[in-house]
Amino acid sequence: MGIVVVGSIALDVLSTPKVKRKQVLGGSAIYASLSLSNFAPVKLVGIIGEDYPNEALELLRSRGIDLAGIEKMAGRTFAWEGEYGEDLAEAKTIDTQLNVFGTFSPKLPEEYRREEAVFLGNISPDLQADVLSQMENPTLAAADTMNLWINTQANALKALLPKIHVFFVNEAEAKALTGERKVLRAAHRLGERGPRLVVIKSGEHGAMAYDSRRGQSYWAPAFPAFEVVDPTGAGDSFAGGFLGILLQSGDPYEPLAVKKALAAGNVMSSFALSALSIDGLAAIGASEVQQRLQVLSEMMAHAPDAFAARLA
Amino acid sequence: MGIVVVGSIALDVLSTPKVKRKQVLGGSAIYASLSLSNFAPVKLVGIIGEDYPNEALELLRSRGIDLAGIEKMAGRTFAWEGEYGEDLAEAKTIDTQLNVFGTFSPKLPEEYRREEAVFLGNISPDLQADVLSQMENPTLAAADTMNLWINTQANALKALLPKIHVFFVNEAEAKALTGERKVLRAAHRLGERGPRLVVIKSGEHGAMAYDSRRGQSYWAPAFPAFEVVDPTGAGDSFAGGFLGILLQSGDPYEPLAVKKALAAGNVMSSFALSALSIDGLAAIGASEVQQRLQVLSEMMAHAPDAFAARLA
């Protein structure tokens, strides 16, 4: 099964305590597409300006990503400037230049609309809803978001939730959106708003998925990475790995599929944060993904009967 | 294999936003012993005053816990008063009355000294070292600690680390003790000081264990509890479950044993925090423990080949 991906396409300025680089490839749609391309065919939707490098489009094409949904306009590509502190956790937005993105009005190509799955990467909830409304009958609709929309467009975001099947959010955002203090309670609350799966990302603590129909939660640890270089796009890359596994599963809500999806999400985000910009994702293929999935497997108990304890 | 447990024995005053109770059973040795008693024979070491209730001793005896190492002195039992905020996370210490604990100089009964395992529950690192020195040749020596000792007796604590095999610490303590900002790096640093296994507890995010010899980390999620009533003793109960599984294992560092131990630790802490004082631990037996281990198993991917993804 293939998937339509929409989101921002950006040329970023990134600063960490160790490094600063300008005009690097970024944007939620780019990270998510590159991550997803390891698992399933991707149809990308987005807008770029005249300054967008051809080599970037070539890279996406070389990953088998369909670019028919990319619109090129006169002007400059959306630009985001972010700065990370010593903890390399949340970015502080220094500057945002909407540029061509300011007039983005996505029009999905005909063959995109019949696709069975769609990932609404981090853009405004109104744009996400617009794209979703152009899909004919997706069986798997997923969305990510960010604190900006929670703070400024919470109602539009809440209106989107009943229309999607999978909702990605990080821990701080989940707590802000629900007013709850514990991850599990926040997941439960978000599930009541509609999404079948609520996926909460907790950085170095891994990620959880809550199946609101079954009332069942799942967890997987973060990939054990000693060095974080640049966390930009880690969440989008997570979503790519997670959805990639669901797309391969006959039943995306089957417990083992969800658990595999969590592991793959954590693995893909670990590649994203291992290098600046998209370099971590661009450098890897099937064997690297498989190797890190195996490392995560070794970190967790497996074989259910392993849990049988001799009790006194 | 049996285990010697030393630590505080207390009559606590506990306040949470919902409830306040006085003269309730507490202390690191009590929580750890009750938890461990589900897995292995326990020999308890500690000191109590004349006010310590006989029913408490009866409860311990009914769990098969050996009380030959309990000293009873004229005066009152150690008393701790703690208060929890709305988040039911860290307790604020309101008052500490050492009472008979102020003169505690543990003397291990002869048959205790030959035991193969010892758990040095949360008391001062000097007392922990004293008890450890009385053990003839323990093959499994484990210790827990708290922020008080990290802030006031860091050197004594660091001197203890090379002498133990398993070190339990919570996430904030691990970061404070090492100056590191990430759990995995903190675990690595602590492992360099000697303990073979560094176990870091992260509350609702579960727990990780780092095998410093293998350079391998393991992880298990917290039991999915919607209600936290009283987190007192959750860490001691975790240690009890973790060590209980290691004691049953031929090789305590065998990866599957460590992973099971993490799961059992999380399960036992979930019972502790589900009710006030020791009530959560006192109410359960083998079948409840087994049931929650099964729930945790369902939350994680198992069967290593489940990780094989069809990569594009």
XYZ file of C-alpha atoms in Angstrom:
624
model
C 0.000 0.000 0.000
C 1.304 3.469 -0.841
C 0.868 6.672 1.099
C 0.320 10.358 0.335
C 2.506 12.622 2.477
C 1.837 16.329 2.896
C 3.701 18.801 5.086
C 6.256 21.550 5.004
C 9.213 21.554 2.629
C 11.841 23.889 3.994
C 15.326 25.247 3.752
C 16.374 25.507 7.386
C 18.949 27.386 9.402
C 19.982 25.088 12.262
C 22.053 25.980 15.305
C 23.197 23.588 17.994
C 25.842 24.319 20.646
C 28.360 22.613 18.341
C 27.403 23.608 14.837
C 25.445 26.108 12.713
C 24.392 25.493 9.104
C 22.290 27.465 6.657
C 20.070 26.432 3.728
C 19.866 22.812 4.808
C 17.051 20.542 3.690
C 14.208 20.311 6.137
C 10.456 20.305 6.586
C 8.082 17.716 7.992
C 7.170 16.289 4.575
C 10.806 15.695 3.635
C 11.780 13.885 6.825
C 8.588 11.807 6.799
C 8.919 10.878 3.110
C 12.555 9.857 3.363
C 11.765 7.755 6.424
C 8.674 6.178 4.837
C 10.510 5.417 1.602
C 12.272 2.568 3.429
C 8.937 0.825 3.842
C 6.406 1.837 1.171
C 5.848 3.912 -2.000
C 5.413 7.607 -1.169
C 3.481 10.305 -3.056
C 4.679 13.706 -1.871
C 2.585 16.907 -1.716
C 4.164 20.300 -1.020
C 5.323 23.615 -2.334
C 8.839 24.823 -3.141
C 10.361 28.070 -4.393
C 12.836 28.721 -7.186
C 15.750 28.391 -4.759
C 14.982 24.754 -3.949
C 18.001 22.682 -5.008
C 17.571 20.218 -7.845
C 19.839 17.760 -6.041
C 17.248 17.534 -3.278
C 14.551 16.570 -5.771
C 16.956 14.039 -7.276
C 17.575 12.512 -3.853
C 13.826 12.141 -3.270
C 13.346 10.610 -6.729
C 16.207 8.178 -6.115
C 14.223 6.934 -3.109
C 11.268 6.197 -5.374
C 9.253 9.133 -4.037
C 6.587 10.401 -6.445
C 6.965 14.181 -6.876
C 3.895 14.812 -9.049
C 2.292 16.602 -6.076
C 5.154 19.113 -5.681
C 4.259 22.613 -6.804
C 7.050 25.004 -7.754
C 6.333 28.724 -7.459
C 8.138 31.981 -8.091
C 9.770 33.144 -4.861
C 11.730 31.508 -2.072
C 11.117 28.216 -0.290
C 9.696 28.224 3.235
C 12.545 28.836 5.701
C 12.729 27.995 9.379
C 15.502 28.960 11.750
C 15.794 26.903 14.919
C 18.231 26.821 17.779
C 18.898 23.972 20.202
C 20.265 24.315 23.743
C 22.776 22.062 25.502
C 20.129 19.410 26.149
C 19.401 19.053 22.420
C 15.712 18.668 23.168
C 13.136 21.262 22.053
C 14.157 23.779 19.386
C 13.629 27.479 19.927
C 12.221 29.038 16.758
C 14.381 32.049 15.917
C 12.704 32.983 12.671
C 10.076 31.731 10.232
C 9.854 32.987 6.647
C 6.707 31.549 5.048
C 7.692 32.674 1.541
C 5.884 30.530 -1.079
C 4.334 28.504 1.719
C 2.162 31.520 2.597
C -0.050 30.883 -0.431
C 0.091 27.074 -0.306
C -3.239 25.645 -1.356
C -2.584 21.958 -1.925
C -4.216 20.346 -4.978
C -3.773 16.600 -5.006
C -3.143 14.955 -8.392
C -5.975 12.616 -9.416
C -3.958 9.433 -8.782
C -3.040 10.640 -5.277
C -6.694 10.961 -4.238
C -7.400 7.254 -4.577
C -4.449 6.239 -2.376
C -5.468 4.265 0.710
C -3.264 6.048 3.221
C -2.320 9.650 3.957
C 0.084 11.254 6.396
C -0.728 14.851 7.303
C 2.680 16.064 8.439
C 3.122 19.086 10.641
C 1.407 22.045 8.945
C -1.647 24.022 10.120
C -4.671 21.882 11.030
C -6.746 23.721 8.410
C -4.352 22.726 5.633
C -4.286 19.194 7.003
C -8.091 19.035 6.877
C -8.061 20.466 3.346
C -5.741 17.715 2.104
C -7.704 15.030 3.912
C -10.943 16.229 2.273
C -9.380 15.669 -1.157
C -8.703 12.001 -0.421
C -11.492 9.741 -1.700
C -11.675 7.175 1.052
C -8.425 6.623 2.925
C -8.421 3.625 5.266
C -5.435 4.976 7.170
C -5.296 8.737 7.813
C -2.603 9.941 10.215
C -1.598 13.398 11.445
C 1.223 14.979 13.392
C 1.206 18.453 14.947
C 3.299 20.843 17.038
C 2.995 23.213 20.008
C 2.419 26.188 17.665
C -0.944 24.779 16.501
C -1.905 23.632 19.989
C -1.352 27.187 21.223
C -2.920 29.043 18.281
C -5.376 26.697 16.549
C -6.434 24.181 19.164
C -10.038 24.139 17.938
C -9.103 23.387 14.328
C -6.787 20.660 15.606
C -9.509 19.155 17.795
C -11.889 19.236 14.815
C -9.383 17.188 12.821
C -9.023 14.431 15.430
C -12.344 12.626 14.757
C -11.388 12.359 11.064
C -8.047 10.596 11.496
C -7.043 7.111 12.587
C -3.552 7.791 13.955
C -2.494 10.898 15.860
C 1.183 11.608 16.605
C 2.117 14.027 19.352
C 5.046 14.458 21.687
C 4.717 14.141 25.433
C 4.729 17.855 26.283
C 2.181 18.518 23.529
C -0.073 15.673 24.682
C -0.060 17.010 28.219
C -0.658 20.598 27.034
C -3.522 19.535 24.781
C -5.324 17.561 27.491
C -4.286 19.183 30.772
C -3.307 15.726 32.029
C -0.055 15.101 33.946
C 0.568 11.491 32.968
C 1.195 10.158 29.479
C -1.299 7.311 29.739
C -4.119 9.595 30.874
C -3.311 12.095 28.124
C -3.400 9.303 25.543
C -6.746 8.124 26.855
C -8.201 11.632 26.602
C -6.944 12.123 23.054
C -8.321 8.731 22.057
C -11.759 9.813 23.253
C -11.645 12.528 20.570
C -11.556 9.985 17.790
C -8.181 8.618 16.697
C -7.983 4.847 16.991
C -4.249 5.049 17.779
C -2.727 7.868 19.824
C 1.062 7.789 19.563
C 3.013 9.773 22.156
C 6.727 10.335 21.644
C 8.853 10.785 24.777
C 12.327 11.378 23.378
C 14.996 9.383 25.201
C 12.196 7.498 26.987
C 10.872 5.973 23.791
C 7.290 6.089 22.633
C 3.885 4.665 23.448
C 0.824 3.919 21.386
C -2.648 3.745 22.839
C -5.353 1.813 20.985
C -8.490 3.632 22.099
C -10.782 0.854 20.845
C -9.008 -1.947 22.690
C -7.982 0.241 25.660
C -4.517 -1.255 25.221
C -1.209 0.607 25.411
C 2.075 -0.414 23.798
C 5.621 0.858 24.387
C 9.007 0.674 22.767
C 12.293 2.153 23.975
C 14.321 4.758 22.158
C 17.245 3.416 20.199
C 20.206 3.683 22.612
C 22.068 6.617 21.065
C 24.961 8.166 22.959
C 25.212 11.141 20.604
C 22.404 13.425 19.516
C 23.564 15.790 16.772
C 20.341 17.410 15.539
C 16.845 16.407 16.692
C 15.120 18.306 13.863
C 12.730 16.013 12.043
C 13.016 13.204 14.581
C 9.248 13.244 15.101
C 8.476 13.217 11.372
C 10.958 10.383 10.872
C 9.321 8.505 13.735
C 5.945 8.861 12.037
C 7.464 7.548 8.803
C 8.768 4.373 10.423
C 5.581 3.829 12.422
C 3.267 4.234 9.428
C 5.641 2.227 7.238
C 5.044 -0.859 9.357
C 1.276 -0.274 9.570
C 1.110 -0.047 5.775
C 2.738 -3.465 5.513
C 0.302 -5.007 7.949
C -2.986 -6.575 6.859
C -4.589 -5.166 10.002
C -2.853 -1.987 11.198
C -4.392 -2.360 14.666
C -3.149 -5.896 15.215
C -1.101 -5.675 18.459
C 2.118 -7.076 17.006
C 1.911 -4.606 14.099
C 1.565 -1.679 16.492
C 4.512 -2.901 18.587
C 6.685 -3.329 15.487
C 5.566 0.108 14.339
C 6.708 1.687 17.604
C 10.097 0.028 17.284
C 10.465 1.166 13.673
C 9.442 4.696 14.626
C 12.120 4.844 17.297
C 14.705 3.428 14.906
C 13.930 5.946 12.172
C 14.056 8.891 14.582
C 17.438 7.656 15.814
C 18.820 7.971 12.290
C 17.363 11.459 11.911
C 19.009 12.825 15.064
C 22.376 11.174 14.418
C 23.422 13.840 11.899
C 22.544 17.355 10.811
C 19.485 17.944 8.636
C 18.404 14.899 6.621
C 21.931 13.490 6.405
C 21.190 10.688 8.876
C 18.198 9.474 6.845
C 19.913 9.929 3.490
C 22.841 7.756 4.553
C 20.936 4.583 5.337
C 19.014 1.778 3.715
C 17.375 -1.530 4.512
C 20.336 -3.182 6.247
C 20.922 -0.306 8.683
C 17.218 -0.200 9.550
C 17.120 -3.946 10.119
C 20.229 -3.815 12.304
C 18.791 -1.184 14.630
C 15.445 -2.993 14.833
C 17.423 -5.995 16.050
C 19.164 -3.859 18.713
C 15.783 -2.680 20.027
C 14.549 -6.251 20.046
C 17.495 -7.227 22.251
C 16.579 -4.492 24.727
C 13.100 -5.827 25.435
C 11.865 -9.074 26.831
C 10.437 -11.320 24.167
C 8.666 -14.640 24.075
C 5.630 -14.246 26.330
C 6.533 -17.273 28.449
C 9.758 -15.497 29.385
C 7.535 -13.612 31.786
C 6.537 -16.626 33.776
C 8.285 -16.104 37.114
C 8.744 -18.767 39.768
C 6.857 -17.106 42.550
C 7.475 -17.910 46.212
C 18.881 -18.381 46.688
C 17.924 -16.179 49.655
C 18.748 -12.545 50.232
C 19.625 -10.317 53.187
C 17.736 -7.004 53.121
C 18.797 -3.998 55.174
C 17.266 -0.538 55.195
C 14.991 1.730 57.133
C 11.953 0.510 59.044
C 9.626 3.405 59.626
C 6.273 4.617 60.820
C 5.393 7.274 58.276
C 3.079 10.245 58.054
C 1.936 10.472 54.441
C 0.071 13.321 52.779
C -1.216 13.369 49.227
C -3.687 15.889 47.786
C -6.435 13.349 48.497
C -5.503 11.740 51.812
C -3.391 12.041 54.963
C -2.527 9.133 57.243
C -0.310 8.832 60.315
C 1.674 5.947 61.788
C 1.571 3.911 58.618
C 4.105 1.191 57.868
C 7.010 2.325 55.773
C 10.755 2.231 55.291
C 12.908 0.974 52.449
C 13.538 -2.422 54.089
C 9.837 -3.106 54.552
C 8.810 -2.305 50.981
C 11.774 -4.210 49.528
C 11.211 -7.267 51.736
C 7.517 -7.510 51.021
C 8.201 -7.195 47.307
C 11.053 -9.725 47.362
C 9.030 -12.213 49.397
C 7.061 -13.007 46.224
C 10.220 -14.391 44.646
C 12.742 -15.586 47.248
C 13.391 -16.142 50.984
C 14.227 -12.859 52.736
C 16.348 -12.247 55.842
C 15.536 -8.781 57.195
C 17.939 -6.483 59.083
C 16.717 -3.327 60.807
C 15.840 -1.562 64.017
C 12.433 -0.825 65.549
C 11.185 0.958 68.669
C 8.675 -0.117 71.290
C 5.848 1.487 69.342
C 6.282 -0.798 66.338
C 3.044 -2.737 65.905
C 3.133 -6.487 66.453
C 0.712 -6.954 63.572
C 3.356 -5.576 61.228
C 5.849 -8.185 62.400
C 3.164 -10.822 61.982
C 2.517 -9.697 58.417
C 6.233 -9.975 57.591
C 6.427 -13.433 59.218
C 3.380 -14.581 57.271
C 5.322 -13.764 54.092
C 8.111 -16.087 55.226
C 10.451 -13.192 56.041
C 13.145 -14.062 58.594
C 13.117 -11.450 61.388
C 16.173 -12.681 63.341
C 18.030 -9.576 62.199
C 15.447 -7.143 63.623
C 16.650 -5.321 66.730
C 14.048 -3.864 69.096
C 15.135 -0.927 71.273
C 13.626 1.300 73.932
C 12.242 4.420 72.294
C 10.247 5.206 69.206
C 10.603 3.817 65.684
C 12.143 5.969 62.948
C 9.460 8.317 61.587
C 9.323 10.095 58.241
C 6.749 12.621 57.180
C 6.376 13.165 53.454
C 4.038 15.188 51.303
C 3.188 14.689 47.635
C 1.985 17.378 45.232
C -0.661 17.061 42.530
C 1.724 15.221 40.205
C 2.284 12.454 42.788
C 5.953 12.284 41.819
C 8.722 13.259 44.263
C 7.861 13.538 47.962
C 8.763 16.638 49.934
C 10.200 15.623 53.302
C 8.305 17.557 55.970
C 9.949 15.978 58.989
C 12.355 13.199 59.940
C 12.571 11.790 63.462
C 15.497 9.364 63.611
C 14.502 8.024 67.071
C 15.998 4.528 67.593
C 17.447 4.666 64.078
C 19.933 7.310 65.286
C 21.959 4.633 67.094
C 21.447 1.855 64.524
C 24.602 -0.225 64.268
C 23.561 -3.320 62.330
C 24.922 -6.675 63.549
C 24.109 -9.468 61.145
C 23.196 -12.855 62.687
C 25.732 -15.551 61.833
C 23.446 -17.349 59.352
C 22.778 -14.074 57.521
C 26.486 -13.513 56.784
C 26.803 -16.595 54.598
C 23.852 -15.641 52.391
C 24.777 -15.230 48.726
C 22.847 -12.035 48.064
C 22.303 -8.764 49.871
C 20.163 -5.716 49.151
C 21.363 -2.520 50.766
C 18.132 -0.530 50.814
C 18.063 3.229 51.123
C 20.014 4.189 54.280
C 23.283 6.139 54.557
C 26.098 4.812 52.350
C 28.258 4.314 55.467
C 25.691 1.991 57.027
C 25.319 0.218 53.686
C 29.085 -0.344 53.540
C 29.078 -1.551 57.144
C 26.453 -4.214 56.399
C 28.195 -5.259 53.210
C 31.466 -5.730 55.098
C 29.734 -8.220 57.412
C 28.726 -10.455 54.487
C 31.219 -13.256 53.881
C 31.236 -13.421 50.114
C 28.031 -12.306 48.459
C 27.820 -13.052 44.743
C 25.045 -10.506 44.292
C 25.310 -7.238 46.233
C 22.844 -4.510 45.300
C 22.228 -1.006 46.636
C 19.656 1.732 46.298
C 20.073 5.352 47.375
C 18.292 8.711 47.418
C 18.938 12.403 46.678
C 19.720 13.070 50.374
C 22.881 10.933 50.211
C 23.844 12.224 46.777
C 23.695 15.752 48.178
C 25.326 15.107 51.551
C 27.488 11.960 51.251
C 28.378 11.657 47.587
C 31.913 10.477 48.360
C 30.783 7.669 50.655
C 28.263 6.667 48.010
C 30.891 6.675 45.257
C 33.170 4.571 47.486
C 30.392 1.980 47.769
C 29.862 1.626 44.020
C 32.949 -0.513 43.223
C 31.853 -3.011 45.892
C 28.377 -3.723 44.535
C 27.049 -5.547 41.487
C 23.712 -3.799 41.017
C 23.032 -0.117 41.628
C 19.473 1.263 41.654
C 18.889 4.960 41.168
C 16.110 7.086 39.788
C 16.536 9.243 36.729
C 16.925 12.600 38.499
C 19.431 11.060 40.926
C 21.437 9.442 38.127
C 21.679 12.756 36.301
C 22.592 14.628 39.520
C 25.252 12.063 40.438
C 26.950 12.162 37.039
C 26.199 15.621 35.643
C 24.917 13.945 32.464
C 21.696 15.048 30.742
C 20.676 11.755 29.152
C 19.795 8.528 30.942
C 22.006 6.305 28.802
C 25.075 8.478 29.322
C 24.420 8.656 33.067
C 24.128 4.862 33.197
C 27.397 4.497 31.311
C 29.183 6.815 33.733
C 27.846 5.014 36.792
C 28.847 1.680 35.294
C 32.415 2.935 34.965
C 32.470 3.247 38.759
C 32.021 -0.465 39.230
C 28.490 -1.854 39.301
C 27.925 -4.485 36.633
C 24.271 -3.463 36.309
C 23.105 0.140 36.627
C 19.322 0.289 36.927
C 17.670 3.663 36.308
C 14.028 4.116 37.198
C 12.071 6.702 35.196
C 8.614 6.601 36.781
C 5.829 6.539 34.202
C 8.480 5.993 31.503
C 9.539 2.638 32.884
C 13.066 1.592 33.724
C 16.331 0.705 32.011
C 19.236 -1.472 33.018
C 22.735 -1.012 31.662
C 25.157 -3.940 31.728
C 28.502 -2.149 31.941
C 30.474 -5.282 31.013
C 28.489 -6.026 27.861
C 27.808 -2.361 27.050
C 24.189 -3.418 26.545
C 21.081 -1.589 27.729
C 17.689 -3.148 28.448
C 14.367 -1.541 29.006
C 10.823 -2.236 30.168
C 7.781 0.040 30.341
C 5.943 1.011 33.491
C 2.826 -0.975 34.226
C -0.015 1.113 32.697
C -1.623 2.512 35.846
C -4.286 5.183 35.502
C -4.337 5.920 39.223
C -1.351 6.643 41.442
C -2.356 6.751 45.101
C 0.964 6.846 46.980
C 4.376 6.496 45.313
C 6.175 5.927 48.638
C 8.262 2.765 48.430
C 7.797 2.333 44.687
C 11.569 2.323 44.172
C 12.193 -0.200 46.969
C 9.438 -2.411 45.600
C 10.971 -2.134 42.141
C 14.315 -3.303 43.536
C 12.550 -6.235 45.191
C 10.999 -7.456 41.956
C 14.175 -6.884 39.964
C 16.408 -8.746 42.413
C 13.769 -11.447 42.881
C 14.131 -12.460 39.233
C 17.952 -12.267 39.301
C 17.995 -14.570 42.346
C 16.021 -17.160 40.375
C 18.390 -16.987 37.450
C 21.460 -19.193 37.147
C 23.318 -16.259 35.601
C 21.950 -12.907 36.811
C 23.558 -11.102 33.871
C 21.993 -13.288 31.211
C 20.089 -10.831 28.954
C 16.699 -12.501 29.274
C 17.051 -12.543 33.082
C 17.770 -8.810 33.145
C 14.804 -8.074 30.864
C 12.485 -10.188 33.032
C 13.902 -8.454 36.095
C 13.037 -5.032 34.674
C 9.495 -6.153 33.968
C 9.107 -7.590 37.466
C 10.516 -4.403 38.988
C 7.957 -2.297 37.154
C 5.167 -4.660 38.158
C 6.089 -4.604 41.838
C 6.342 -0.806 41.930
C 2.908 -0.601 40.309
C 1.427 -2.525 43.241
C 3.210 -0.279 45.744
C 1.824 2.946 44.303
C -1.704 1.631 43.833
C -2.578 2.099 47.528
C -1.409 3.952 50.613
C 1.627 2.684 52.513
C 2.311 -1.029 52.033
C -1.340 -1.869 51.410
C -0.781 -2.452 47.694
C 1.986 -4.989 48.334
C 0.203 -6.647 51.245
C -2.885 -7.310 49.141
C -1.276 -9.377 46.406
C 0.310 -12.743 45.735
C 1.629 -14.872 42.914
C -1.408 -14.707 40.635
C -1.618 -10.896 40.673
C 2.107 -10.619 39.956
C 1.848 -13.077 37.077
C -1.145 -11.254 35.631
C 0.631 -7.898 35.513
C 3.782 -9.472 34.059
C 1.555 -10.730 31.258
C 0.138 -7.229 30.696
C 3.653 -5.815 30.345
C 4.545 -8.601 27.955
C 1.599 -7.611 25.766
C 2.861 -4.019 25.656
C 6.223 -4.893 24.115
C 7.188 -6.548 20.886
C 8.299 -10.125 21.386
C 9.715 -12.851 19.222
C 12.859 -11.393 17.619
C 11.704 -12.226 14.089
C 8.734 -9.949 14.652
C 11.233 -7.208 13.970
C 11.986 -8.303 10.473
C 10.436 -5.550 8.367
C 9.781 -5.769 4.646
C 11.925 -2.907 3.520
C 11.336 -1.099 0.270
